Amino acid sequence: MGNRLLCALLLTSASLAATAGGADAKTVIHMMHQGDPGWVKAYADVAKRFEAQNPDVDIEFIYAPHDAYNEKFSAAVMSKQLPDIMELDAPFLANYVWSGYLQPIKSLIDKDILSDMTASNVSQGTYPIDKELYAVGLTDSSVVLYGNKKYLEAIGARIPKSVDDAWTKQEFEGYLEKLAKLDGVKWPIDTFRGYGIKTEWITYAYGPLLESAGCDLIDRKTWKASGTLDSDACVGALTMLQTWVKNGWVVPGSSGTNQFYAPGHPAALALGGHWFYAEAAAAMKDDIVVMPLPKLGDKGVSPNGTWIWGITKTSEHPDVAGKFLSFLLKDKDYREYAKQESAFPGLKSFAAVSPLYAEGGAMAVAFEQAQKTAVARPPHPAYPAITAAFMQAADKAFNGGDVKEALSEAAQKIDEDIDDNDGYPPFDAKE
């Protein structure tokens, strides 16, 4: 039940109550977040600068590990002690809004931030029913195909320069087969199976590959998974990925989360997020190339959506929470750290000072994907059930299970969740 988080919430609540009666009582804003130590420090540093300018406000942080974030948030819900500000993974926004946890934020965030948002950033923070903005962030995200130039040149591979020039399925699988026979290559591609099924990785990164091949996780008009997730198109697409694993082309989960720029560079390609670039480039120098995701069917598809900030309905000081979020998103040092981490721009002003994503930049193809091929994960309150079921099905397939059976089981679980919630009205409304 997340005892440490509950304790932290209770302690911060107690400290707020203790100061409430004092003559110099401060407004305390509780902010729940995840992230690695670098980001945690960045948030803390911004809070200190904000508090220096606003001595009547204290920002108190509630940390929850990335892999257990949703469970920790559920514990806060159960204890009825929600933070004022919460970080949330964008595809879960519909569930949080439908459940009544978040409030619209347009009136709480500085107008210059709102006008600065990219279309993709607006999309990831918008609830599809009322079209209101419920969350905002400095960043968005994408996944690209990283390659080791030395290995690709050795097999005579064509290097795509833009999304329109992406590898076809035939090219991609042909290169995987050639790389498997190349001296020095242990695995043709690292798809980061080591992330497991406790994160969003499988749905986030592999879902677009299936969608490119003609599949989808659910029918986005009827909101039924049966007949879509277990369709011939999806069975064929997941069988394709299963075959890559069976052929020994994919780094196994037991080998960790990076074999691309690990010592010896045992993997020739990597299906990696934009955040992977900074460390990979530092290690590989001129040997790294960044390419668009392959087009495995009639169209290219890439993911979007990342961790963004919302203000809870229970916040007693939403105006102060909005003031701090606006301060955070404008903070120069915070943006500088984000730039060093190869963060994907979600604000136009941040993109303007991020040469990595500008035309001619090493990650320009990722920004191009966001404009041309990005498809959001299903924006539905059942998304937690959708992603959990799909990830389990993919994991079964990668471990040799029957693909049709795994996808049918997943579709049934999703539909049962939707039925158990009476269709998640008003999402059950028929067009």
mmCIF file with all atom_site columns, C-alpha atoms in Angstrom, residues 3 36 133 179 196 217 237 246 317 323 356 362 408:
data_model
loop_
_atom_site.group_PDB
_atom_site.id
_atom_site.type_symbol
_atom_site.label_atom_id
_atom_site.label_alt_id
_atom_site.label_comp_id
_atom_site.label_asym_id
_atom_site.label_entity_id
_atom_site.label_seq_id
_atom_site.pdbx_PDB_ins_code
_atom_site.Cartn_x
_atom_site.Cartn_y
_atom_site.Cartn_z
_atom_site.occupancy
_atom_site.B_iso_or_equiv
_atom_site.pdbx_formal_charge
_atom_site.auth_seq_id
_atom_site.auth_comp_id
_atom_site.auth_asym_id
_atom_site.auth_atom_id
_atom_site.pdbx_PDB_model_num
ATOM 1  C CA . ASN A 1 3   ? 3.603  2.810   3.399   1.00 0.00 ? 3   ASN A CA 1
ATOM 2  C CA . ASP A 1 36  ? 16.063 10.083  -11.605 1.00 0.00 ? 36  ASP A CA 1
ATOM 3  C CA . LEU A 1 133 ? -6.462 21.537  -20.735 1.00 0.00 ? 133 LEU A CA 1
ATOM 4  C CA . LEU A 1 179 ? 23.625 -7.552  -39.049 1.00 0.00 ? 179 LEU A CA 1
ATOM 5  C CA . GLY A 1 196 ? 10.001 -5.170  -18.391 1.00 0.00 ? 196 GLY A CA 1
ATOM 6  C CA . LEU A 1 217 ? -4.877 -1.560  -29.302 1.00 0.00 ? 217 LEU A CA 1
ATOM 7  C CA . ALA A 1 237 ? 2.177  -7.588  -36.428 1.00 0.00 ? 237 ALA A CA 1
ATOM 8  C CA . LYS A 1 246 ? 12.997 -16.125 -32.039 1.00 0.00 ? 246 LYS A CA 1
ATOM 9  C CA . HIS A 1 317 ? -4.325 26.674  -3.187  1.00 0.00 ? 317 HIS A CA 1
ATOM 10 C CA . LYS A 1 323 ? 2.057  30.090  -10.073 1.00 0.00 ? 323 LYS A CA 1
ATOM 11 C CA . LEU A 1 356 ? 19.608 19.237  -31.042 1.00 0.00 ? 356 LEU A CA 1
ATOM 12 C CA . ALA A 1 362 ? 21.213 15.337  -34.522 1.00 0.00 ? 362 ALA A CA 1
ATOM 13 C CA . SER A 1 408 ? -7.546 -12.441 -27.411 1.00 0.00 ? 408 SER A CA 1
#
